[in-house]
Tab-separated table of C-alpha atoms and ligand atoms in Angstrom:
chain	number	residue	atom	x	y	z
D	17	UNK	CA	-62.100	3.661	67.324
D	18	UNK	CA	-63.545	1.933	70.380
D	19	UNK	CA	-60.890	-0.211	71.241
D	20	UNK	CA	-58.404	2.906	70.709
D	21	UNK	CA	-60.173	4.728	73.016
D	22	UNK	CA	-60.568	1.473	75.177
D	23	UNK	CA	-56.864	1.253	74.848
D	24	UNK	CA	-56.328	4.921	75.895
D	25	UNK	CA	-57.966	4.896	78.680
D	26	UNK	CA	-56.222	2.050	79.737
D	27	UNK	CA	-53.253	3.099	79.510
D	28	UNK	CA	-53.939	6.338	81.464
D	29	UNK	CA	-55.011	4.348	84.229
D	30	UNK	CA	-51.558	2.186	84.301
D	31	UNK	CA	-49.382	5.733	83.936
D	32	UNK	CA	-51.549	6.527	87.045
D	33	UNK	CA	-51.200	3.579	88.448
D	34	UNK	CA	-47.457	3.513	88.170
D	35	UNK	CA	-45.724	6.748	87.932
D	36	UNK	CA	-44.463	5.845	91.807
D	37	UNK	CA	-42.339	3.727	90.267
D	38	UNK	CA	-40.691	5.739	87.451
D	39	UNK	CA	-37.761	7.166	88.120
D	40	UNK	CA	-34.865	5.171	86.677
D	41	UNK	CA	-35.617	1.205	87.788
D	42	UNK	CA	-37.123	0.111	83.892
D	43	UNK	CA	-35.902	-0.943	81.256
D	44	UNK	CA	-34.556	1.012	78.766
D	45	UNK	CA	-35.146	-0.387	75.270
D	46	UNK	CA	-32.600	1.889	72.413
D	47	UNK	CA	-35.155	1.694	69.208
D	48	UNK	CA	-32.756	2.215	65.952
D	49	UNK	CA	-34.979	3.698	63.152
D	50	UNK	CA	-33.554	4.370	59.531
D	51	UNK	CA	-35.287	7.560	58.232
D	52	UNK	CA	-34.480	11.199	59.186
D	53	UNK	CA	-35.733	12.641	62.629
D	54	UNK	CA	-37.989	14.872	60.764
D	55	UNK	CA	-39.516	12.335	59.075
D	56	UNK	CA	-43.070	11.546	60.200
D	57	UNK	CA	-42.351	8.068	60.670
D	58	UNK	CA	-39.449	8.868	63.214
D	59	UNK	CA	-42.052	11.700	64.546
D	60	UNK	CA	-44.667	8.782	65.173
D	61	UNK	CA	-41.776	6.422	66.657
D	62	UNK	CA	-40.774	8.810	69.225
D	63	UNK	CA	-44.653	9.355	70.013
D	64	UNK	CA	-44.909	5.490	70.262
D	65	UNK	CA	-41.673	5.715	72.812
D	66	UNK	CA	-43.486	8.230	74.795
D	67	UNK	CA	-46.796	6.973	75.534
D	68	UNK	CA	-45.135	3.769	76.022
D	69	UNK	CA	-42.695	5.323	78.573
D	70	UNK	CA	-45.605	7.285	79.873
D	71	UNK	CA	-47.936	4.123	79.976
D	72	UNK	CA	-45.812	1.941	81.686
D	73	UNK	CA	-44.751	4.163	84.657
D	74	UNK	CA	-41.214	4.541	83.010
D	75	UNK	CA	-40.765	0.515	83.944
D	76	UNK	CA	-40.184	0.463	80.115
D	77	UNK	CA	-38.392	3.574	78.617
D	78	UNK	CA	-38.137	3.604	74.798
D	79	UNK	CA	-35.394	5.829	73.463
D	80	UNK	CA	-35.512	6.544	69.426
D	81	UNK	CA	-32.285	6.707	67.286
D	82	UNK	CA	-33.443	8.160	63.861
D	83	UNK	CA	-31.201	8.324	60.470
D	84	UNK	CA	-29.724	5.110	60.777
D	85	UNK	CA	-27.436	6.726	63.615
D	86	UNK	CA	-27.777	3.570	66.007
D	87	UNK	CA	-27.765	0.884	63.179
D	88	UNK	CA	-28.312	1.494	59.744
D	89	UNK	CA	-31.612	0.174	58.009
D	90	UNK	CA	-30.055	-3.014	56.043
D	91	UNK	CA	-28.878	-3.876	59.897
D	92	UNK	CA	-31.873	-3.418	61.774
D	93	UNK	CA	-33.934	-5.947	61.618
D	94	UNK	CA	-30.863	-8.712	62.281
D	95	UNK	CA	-29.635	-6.334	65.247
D	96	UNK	CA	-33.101	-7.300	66.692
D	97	UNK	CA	-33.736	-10.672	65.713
D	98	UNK	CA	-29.994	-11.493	67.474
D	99	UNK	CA	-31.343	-9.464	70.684
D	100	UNK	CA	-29.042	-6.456	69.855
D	101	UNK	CA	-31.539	-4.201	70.089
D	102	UNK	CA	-35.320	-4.676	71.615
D	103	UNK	CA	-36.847	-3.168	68.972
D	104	UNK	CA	-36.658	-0.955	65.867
D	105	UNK	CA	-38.458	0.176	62.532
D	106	UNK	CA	-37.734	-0.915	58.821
D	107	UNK	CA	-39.031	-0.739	55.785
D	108	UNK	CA	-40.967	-4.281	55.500
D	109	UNK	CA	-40.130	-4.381	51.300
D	110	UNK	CA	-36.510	-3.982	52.295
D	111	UNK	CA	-36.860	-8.058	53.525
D	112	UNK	CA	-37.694	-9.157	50.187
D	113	UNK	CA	-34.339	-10.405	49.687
D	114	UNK	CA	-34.835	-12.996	52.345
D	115	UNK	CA	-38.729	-13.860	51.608
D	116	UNK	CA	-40.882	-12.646	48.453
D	117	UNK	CA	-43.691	-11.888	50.540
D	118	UNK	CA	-42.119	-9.291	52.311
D	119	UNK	CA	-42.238	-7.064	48.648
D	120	UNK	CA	-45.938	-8.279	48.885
D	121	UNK	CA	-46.453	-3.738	49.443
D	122	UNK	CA	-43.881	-2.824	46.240
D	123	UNK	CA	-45.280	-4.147	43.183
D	124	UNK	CA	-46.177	-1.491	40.761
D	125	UNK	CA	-49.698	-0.126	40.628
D	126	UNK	CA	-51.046	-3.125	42.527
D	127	UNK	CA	-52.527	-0.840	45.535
D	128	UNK	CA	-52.451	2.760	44.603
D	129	UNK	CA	-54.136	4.792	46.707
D	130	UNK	CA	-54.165	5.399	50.839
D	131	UNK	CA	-57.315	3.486	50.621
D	132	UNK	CA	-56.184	0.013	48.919
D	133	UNK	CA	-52.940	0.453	50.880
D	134	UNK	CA	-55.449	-0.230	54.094
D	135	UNK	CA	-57.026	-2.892	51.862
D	136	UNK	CA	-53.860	-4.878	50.943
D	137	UNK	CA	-52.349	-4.203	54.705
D	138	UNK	CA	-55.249	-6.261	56.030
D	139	UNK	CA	-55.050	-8.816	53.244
D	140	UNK	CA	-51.216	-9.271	54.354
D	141	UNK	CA	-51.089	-8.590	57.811
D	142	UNK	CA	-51.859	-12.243	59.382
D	143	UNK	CA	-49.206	-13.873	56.651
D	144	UNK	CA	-46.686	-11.033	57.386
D	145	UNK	CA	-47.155	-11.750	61.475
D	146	UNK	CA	-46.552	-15.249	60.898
D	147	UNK	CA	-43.664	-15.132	59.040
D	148	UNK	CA	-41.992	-12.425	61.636
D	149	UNK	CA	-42.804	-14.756	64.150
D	150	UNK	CA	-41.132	-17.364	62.505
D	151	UNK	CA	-37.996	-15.158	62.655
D	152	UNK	CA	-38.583	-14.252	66.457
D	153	UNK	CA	-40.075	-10.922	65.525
D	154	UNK	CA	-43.274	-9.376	66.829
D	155	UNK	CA	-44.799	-7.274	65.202
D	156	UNK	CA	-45.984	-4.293	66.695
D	157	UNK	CA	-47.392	-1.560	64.176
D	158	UNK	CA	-46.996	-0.499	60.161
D	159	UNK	CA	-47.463	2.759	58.299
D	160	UNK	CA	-47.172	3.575	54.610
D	161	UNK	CA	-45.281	5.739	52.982
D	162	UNK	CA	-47.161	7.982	50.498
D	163	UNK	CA	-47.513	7.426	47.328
D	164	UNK	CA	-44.775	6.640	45.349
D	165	UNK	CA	-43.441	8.647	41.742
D	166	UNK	CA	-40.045	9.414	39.637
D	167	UNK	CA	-37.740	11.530	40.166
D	168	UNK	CA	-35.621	12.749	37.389
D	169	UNK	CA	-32.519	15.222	37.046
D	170	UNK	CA	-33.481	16.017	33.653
D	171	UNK	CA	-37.156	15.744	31.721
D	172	UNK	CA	-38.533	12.275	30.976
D	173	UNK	CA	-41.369	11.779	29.040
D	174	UNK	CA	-40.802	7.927	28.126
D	175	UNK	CA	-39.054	4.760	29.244
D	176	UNK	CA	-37.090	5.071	26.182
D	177	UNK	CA	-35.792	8.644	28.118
D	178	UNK	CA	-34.478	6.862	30.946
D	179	UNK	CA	-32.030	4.555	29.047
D	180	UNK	CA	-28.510	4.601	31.092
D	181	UNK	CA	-29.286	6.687	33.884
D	182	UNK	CA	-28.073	5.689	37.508
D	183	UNK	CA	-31.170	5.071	39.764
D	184	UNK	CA	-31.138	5.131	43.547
D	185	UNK	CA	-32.878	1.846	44.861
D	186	UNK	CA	-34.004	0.675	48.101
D	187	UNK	CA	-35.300	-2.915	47.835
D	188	UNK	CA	-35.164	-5.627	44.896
D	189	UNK	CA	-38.636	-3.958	43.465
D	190	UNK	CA	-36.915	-0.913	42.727
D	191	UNK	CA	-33.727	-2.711	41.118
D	192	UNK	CA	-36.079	-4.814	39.441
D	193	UNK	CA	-37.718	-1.318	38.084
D	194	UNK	CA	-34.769	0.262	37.173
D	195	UNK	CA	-33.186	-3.087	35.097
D	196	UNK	CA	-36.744	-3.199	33.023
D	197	UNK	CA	-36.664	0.503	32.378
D	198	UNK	CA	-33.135	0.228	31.215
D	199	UNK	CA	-31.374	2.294	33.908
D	200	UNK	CA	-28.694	1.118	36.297
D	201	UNK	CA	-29.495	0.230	39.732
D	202	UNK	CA	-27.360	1.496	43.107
D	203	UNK	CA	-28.831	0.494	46.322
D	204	UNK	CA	-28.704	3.112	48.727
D	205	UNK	CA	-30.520	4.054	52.449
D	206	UNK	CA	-32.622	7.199	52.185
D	207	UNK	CA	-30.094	8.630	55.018
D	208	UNK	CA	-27.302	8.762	52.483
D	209	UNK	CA	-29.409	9.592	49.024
D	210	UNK	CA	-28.539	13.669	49.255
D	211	UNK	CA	-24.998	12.787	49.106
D	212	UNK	CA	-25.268	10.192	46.162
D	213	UNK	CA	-27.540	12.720	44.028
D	214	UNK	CA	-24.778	15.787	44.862
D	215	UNK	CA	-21.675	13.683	43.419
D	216	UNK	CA	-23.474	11.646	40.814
D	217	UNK	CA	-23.486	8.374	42.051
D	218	UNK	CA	-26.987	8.530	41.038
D	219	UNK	CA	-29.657	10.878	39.425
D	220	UNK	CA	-32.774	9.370	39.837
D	221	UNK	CA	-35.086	7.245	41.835
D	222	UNK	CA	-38.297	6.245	43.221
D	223	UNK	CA	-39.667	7.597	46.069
D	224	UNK	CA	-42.421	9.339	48.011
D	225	UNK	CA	-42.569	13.616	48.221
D	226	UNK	CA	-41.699	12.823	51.556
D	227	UNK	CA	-38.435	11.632	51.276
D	228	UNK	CA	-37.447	14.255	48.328
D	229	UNK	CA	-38.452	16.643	50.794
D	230	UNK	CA	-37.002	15.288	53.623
D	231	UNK	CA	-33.142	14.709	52.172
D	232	UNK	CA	-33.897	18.158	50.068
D	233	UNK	CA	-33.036	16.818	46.571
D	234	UNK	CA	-33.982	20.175	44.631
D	235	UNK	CA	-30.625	20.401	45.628
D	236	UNK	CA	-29.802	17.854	42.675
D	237	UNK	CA	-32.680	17.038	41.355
D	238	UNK	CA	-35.227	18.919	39.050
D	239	UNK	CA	-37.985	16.527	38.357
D	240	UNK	CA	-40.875	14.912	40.427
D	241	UNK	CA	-43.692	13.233	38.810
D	242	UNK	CA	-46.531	11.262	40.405
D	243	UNK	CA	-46.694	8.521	39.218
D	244	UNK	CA	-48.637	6.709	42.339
D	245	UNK	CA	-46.777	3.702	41.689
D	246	UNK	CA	-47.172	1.926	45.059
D	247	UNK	CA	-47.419	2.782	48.919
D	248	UNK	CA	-44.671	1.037	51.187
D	249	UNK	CA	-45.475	0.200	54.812
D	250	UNK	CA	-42.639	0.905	57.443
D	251	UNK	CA	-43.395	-1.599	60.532
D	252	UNK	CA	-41.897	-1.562	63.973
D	253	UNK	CA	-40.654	-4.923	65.582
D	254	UNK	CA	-39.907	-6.072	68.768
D	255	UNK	CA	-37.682	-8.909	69.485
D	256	UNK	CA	-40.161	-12.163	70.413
D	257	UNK	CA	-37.578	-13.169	73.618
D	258	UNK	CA	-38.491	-9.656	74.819
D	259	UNK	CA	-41.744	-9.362	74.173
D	260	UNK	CA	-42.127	-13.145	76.200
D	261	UNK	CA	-40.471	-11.125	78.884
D	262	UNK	CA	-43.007	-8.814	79.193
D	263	UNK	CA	-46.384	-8.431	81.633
D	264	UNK	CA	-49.422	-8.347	80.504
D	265	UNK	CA	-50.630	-5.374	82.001
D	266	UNK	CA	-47.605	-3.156	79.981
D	267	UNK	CA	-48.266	-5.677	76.834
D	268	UNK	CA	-51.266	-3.825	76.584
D	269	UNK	CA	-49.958	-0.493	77.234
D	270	UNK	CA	-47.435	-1.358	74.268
D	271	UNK	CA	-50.279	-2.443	72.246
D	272	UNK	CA	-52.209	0.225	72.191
D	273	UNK	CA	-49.649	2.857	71.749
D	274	UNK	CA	-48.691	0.936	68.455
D	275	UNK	CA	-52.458	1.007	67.738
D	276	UNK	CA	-52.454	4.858	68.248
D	277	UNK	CA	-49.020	4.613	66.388
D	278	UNK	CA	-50.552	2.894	63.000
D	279	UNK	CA	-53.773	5.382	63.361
D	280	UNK	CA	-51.956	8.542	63.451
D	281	UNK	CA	-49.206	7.298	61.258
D	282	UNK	CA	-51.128	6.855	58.702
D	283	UNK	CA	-53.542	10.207	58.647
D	284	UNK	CA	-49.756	11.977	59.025
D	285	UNK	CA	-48.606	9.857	56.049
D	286	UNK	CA	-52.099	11.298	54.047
D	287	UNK	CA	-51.533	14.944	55.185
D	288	UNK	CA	-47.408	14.876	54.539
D	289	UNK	CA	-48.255	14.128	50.794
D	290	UNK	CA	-49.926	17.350	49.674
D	291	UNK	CA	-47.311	19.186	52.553
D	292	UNK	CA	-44.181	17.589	50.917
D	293	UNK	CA	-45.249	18.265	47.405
D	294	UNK	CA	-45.581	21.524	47.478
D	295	UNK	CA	-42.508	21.872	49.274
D	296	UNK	CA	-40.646	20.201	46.004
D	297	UNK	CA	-42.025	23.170	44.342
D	298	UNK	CA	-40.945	25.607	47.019
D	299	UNK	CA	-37.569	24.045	46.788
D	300	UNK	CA	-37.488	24.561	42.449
D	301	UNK	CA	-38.826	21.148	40.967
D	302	UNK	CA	-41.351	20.404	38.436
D	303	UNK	CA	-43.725	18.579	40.116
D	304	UNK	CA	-46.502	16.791	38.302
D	305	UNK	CA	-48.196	13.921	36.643
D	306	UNK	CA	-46.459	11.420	34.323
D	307	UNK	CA	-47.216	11.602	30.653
D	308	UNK	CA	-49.484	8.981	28.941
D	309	UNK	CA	-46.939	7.425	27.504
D	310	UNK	CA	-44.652	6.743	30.488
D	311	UNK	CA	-47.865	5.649	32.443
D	312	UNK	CA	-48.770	3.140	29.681
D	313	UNK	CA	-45.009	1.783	29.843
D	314	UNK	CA	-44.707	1.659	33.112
D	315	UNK	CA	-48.221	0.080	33.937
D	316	UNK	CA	-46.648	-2.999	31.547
D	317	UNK	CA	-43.682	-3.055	33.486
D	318	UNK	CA	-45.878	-3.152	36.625
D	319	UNK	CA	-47.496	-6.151	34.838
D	320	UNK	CA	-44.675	-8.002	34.618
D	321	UNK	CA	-43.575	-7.800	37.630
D	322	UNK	CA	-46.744	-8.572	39.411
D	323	UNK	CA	-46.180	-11.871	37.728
D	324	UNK	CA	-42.847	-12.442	38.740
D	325	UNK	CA	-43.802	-11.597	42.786
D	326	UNK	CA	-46.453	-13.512	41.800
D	327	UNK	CA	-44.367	-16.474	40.940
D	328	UNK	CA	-42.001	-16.348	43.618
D	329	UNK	CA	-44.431	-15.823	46.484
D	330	UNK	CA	-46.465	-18.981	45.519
D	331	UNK	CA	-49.450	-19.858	47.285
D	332	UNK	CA	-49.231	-17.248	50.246
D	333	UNK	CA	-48.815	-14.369	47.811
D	334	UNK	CA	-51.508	-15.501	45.409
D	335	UNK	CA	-53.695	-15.666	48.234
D	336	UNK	CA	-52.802	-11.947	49.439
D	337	UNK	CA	-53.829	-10.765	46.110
D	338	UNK	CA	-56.926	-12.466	45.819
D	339	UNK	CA	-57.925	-11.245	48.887
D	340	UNK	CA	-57.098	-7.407	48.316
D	341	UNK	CA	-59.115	-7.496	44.864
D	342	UNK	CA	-61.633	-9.121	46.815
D	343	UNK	CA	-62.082	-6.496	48.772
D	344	UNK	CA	-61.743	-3.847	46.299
O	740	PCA	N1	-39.155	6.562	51.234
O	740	PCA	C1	-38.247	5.492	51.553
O	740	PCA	C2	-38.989	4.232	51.180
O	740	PCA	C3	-40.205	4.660	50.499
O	740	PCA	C4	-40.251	6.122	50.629
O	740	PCA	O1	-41.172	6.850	50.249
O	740	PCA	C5	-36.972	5.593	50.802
O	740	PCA	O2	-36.926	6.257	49.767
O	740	PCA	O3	-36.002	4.962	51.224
C-alpha cells in the first residue's frame, strides 16, 4: 500500500507537471485486448489507459480496443512482440503452446482460491518476467480470472456423463481436460463462444461466472457448477523496444498505474464472482456445486495433469510449485 500511494502521488505530481503539454504531441499507443468491453478486465485496461494518459501529460495516450476488435487474442501477443502494436492484454495460459510454463496458472486444483492465486502469482512472477523478456516483452501487470467451474447444456453428475460432448477450450489445459474427460475439444476466443453455444459447435466448457455472464450463455446453456478448478491470470505487455524508448519519469507513471491496475483488478475479479453468479441464475441456470463424484474424478484428472505440466516444465516449473506449497 505504501508504494501505491507513493506511486499515486507521483503520478499526480507529473499530470501536474505536464498537462501544458497535452494536447495532441504524444504518442498514441492502440492497446488490443481480447475480452468484451464489459468485462472487468477491459474495465481495468481502460482505467490503466487513463491514468497513464492522465499521468503522463497526454505525452503517452493509451487507447483500448476490447473483444478482439483490433487483433484477436491468439494474435496479440505476436502483434506486439513484432512492434505491431505497443502493447496489449492476453490470457498468459493461452502461451502454453509455445512454453509449458506459461500454463504454470491452469492446472487443475493446484491454486484454488483468490488467496493461493496471489500465492502462486508471486511464486511465478520472476520466471514468467524472464521468459517475456526473453521474447522482447515487458511485463507490465496480471489479474486473475475468478474461479473457474463447468458448464453444461444438460445435467452432469459424473465424468462418465460427459462422454462425447463438444467442449469450448481456450488453451492446451482445457483440451487436455476435455480429451481425459472424454469430450471433444474446439478451441475458441471467449469473443466468439455465444455464437458456437447457439449453433452447436459446442455445448460445454470451462470457464469463470464472469465470462458466462459476460457472452450471456443462459441463452444456450443451462448448467453452471463450481467446481473452483483453477484461477487464470490475464497480463498486459508492452513491447521491450518501446518500453527502452521510454523516460524514466513516465516509466514510473506507467508503473504505477499497472500497480493500481493489478490491485484493483484483482478486488474487481473477487467482487465480479458472487455479482456474475447470481446473474447465471437471473439469466435461468442451475448454478451450484459439483457432486462428490465428479469432484473426486476430476481432482484425479487434475492429478494427472499436474504431472504432465510437471514434466514438461522441468526444473523452472518444479521450482514454481515448490515454492507456492511453500508458502501455503
Ligand atoms: N474466461 C476466459 C479465460 C478464463 C475465464 O474465466 C475465457 O473463457 O476465455
Amino acid at each position: 500500500m505504501k508504494t501505491l500511494t507513493k506511486l499515486l502521488a507521483a503520478t499526480a505530481l507529473t499530470a501536474t507537471a505536464t498537462m501544458a503539454t497535452a494536447g495532441g504531441h504524444g504518442e498514441k499507443w492502440d492497446m488490443p485486448m481480447a475480452y468484451s468491453a464489459s468485462n472487468f478486465h477491459s474495465a481495468v485496461g481502460a482505467e490503466f489507459a487513463k491514468c497513464v494518459t492522465t499521468g503522463t501529460g497526454g505525452a503517452i495516450e493509451i487507447v483500448t480496443h476490447p473483444s478482439g476488435s483490433l487483433f484477436p487474442g491468439a494474435q496479440i501477443k505476436r502483434a506486439i512482440q513484432t512492434g505491431q502494436v505497443p502493447i496489449g492484454e492476453r490470457l498468459l495460459s493461452g502461451h502454453q503452446n509455445e512454453n509449458a510454463l506459461f500454463g504454470f496458472d491452469s492446472i487443475p486444483f493446484l491454486a484454488t482460491s483468490f488467496d493461493d492465486s496471489v500465492k502462486l502469482w508471486e511464486a511465478a512472477k520472476g520466471p514468467i518476467t524472464d521468459l517475456l523478456a526473453s521474447q522482447n516483452l515487458t511485463l507490465l501487470y496480471a489479474v486473475p480470472w475468478p474461479p473457474q467451474g463447468l458448464y453444461f447444456k444438460n445435467e452432469v453428475n459424473s465424468v462418465a456423463d460427459m462422454e462425447g460432448i463438444k467442449f469450448r477450450s481456450y488453451n492446451n489445459a482445457t483440451s487436455r481436460l476435455a480429451e481425459l474427460t472424454g469430450m471433444l475439444p474446439v478451441t475458441i476466443e471467449a469473443a466468439e463462444i455465444s455464437q458456437a453455444f447457439a449453433t452447436g459447435v459446442a455445448d460445454s466448457m470451462v470457464s469463470s461466472g464472469s465470462t458466462g455472464y459476460d457472452r450471456k450463455v443462459w441463452e444456450s446453456l443451462n448448467y453452471f457448477y463450481e467446481v473452483d478448478a483453477w484461477l487464470p491470470r490475464n497480463y498486459v505487455m508492452v513491447n521491450s523496444g518501446v518500453w527502452d524508448g521510454v523516460s524514466d519519469e513516465n516509466k514510473n507513471v506507467i508503473n504505477g498505474c499497472a500497480e493500481l491496475a493489478e490491485y484493483t483488478g484483482f478486488w474487481r475479479s473477487k467482487e465480479y464472482t458472487g455479482f456474475t453468479l447470481q446473474g447465471l441464475r437471473d439469466g435461468g441456470m442451475t448454478v451450484g456445486p459439483a457432486s462428490e463424484q465428479m469432484v473426486n474424478e476430476l481432482k484425479e484428472i487434475g492429478v494427472t495433469m499436474t504431472n504432465e505440466w510437471l514434466e514438461a516444465a522441468g526444473e523452472q516449473g518444479a521450482a514454481i510449485v515448490d515454492a507456492f506449497k511453500a508458502a501455503q
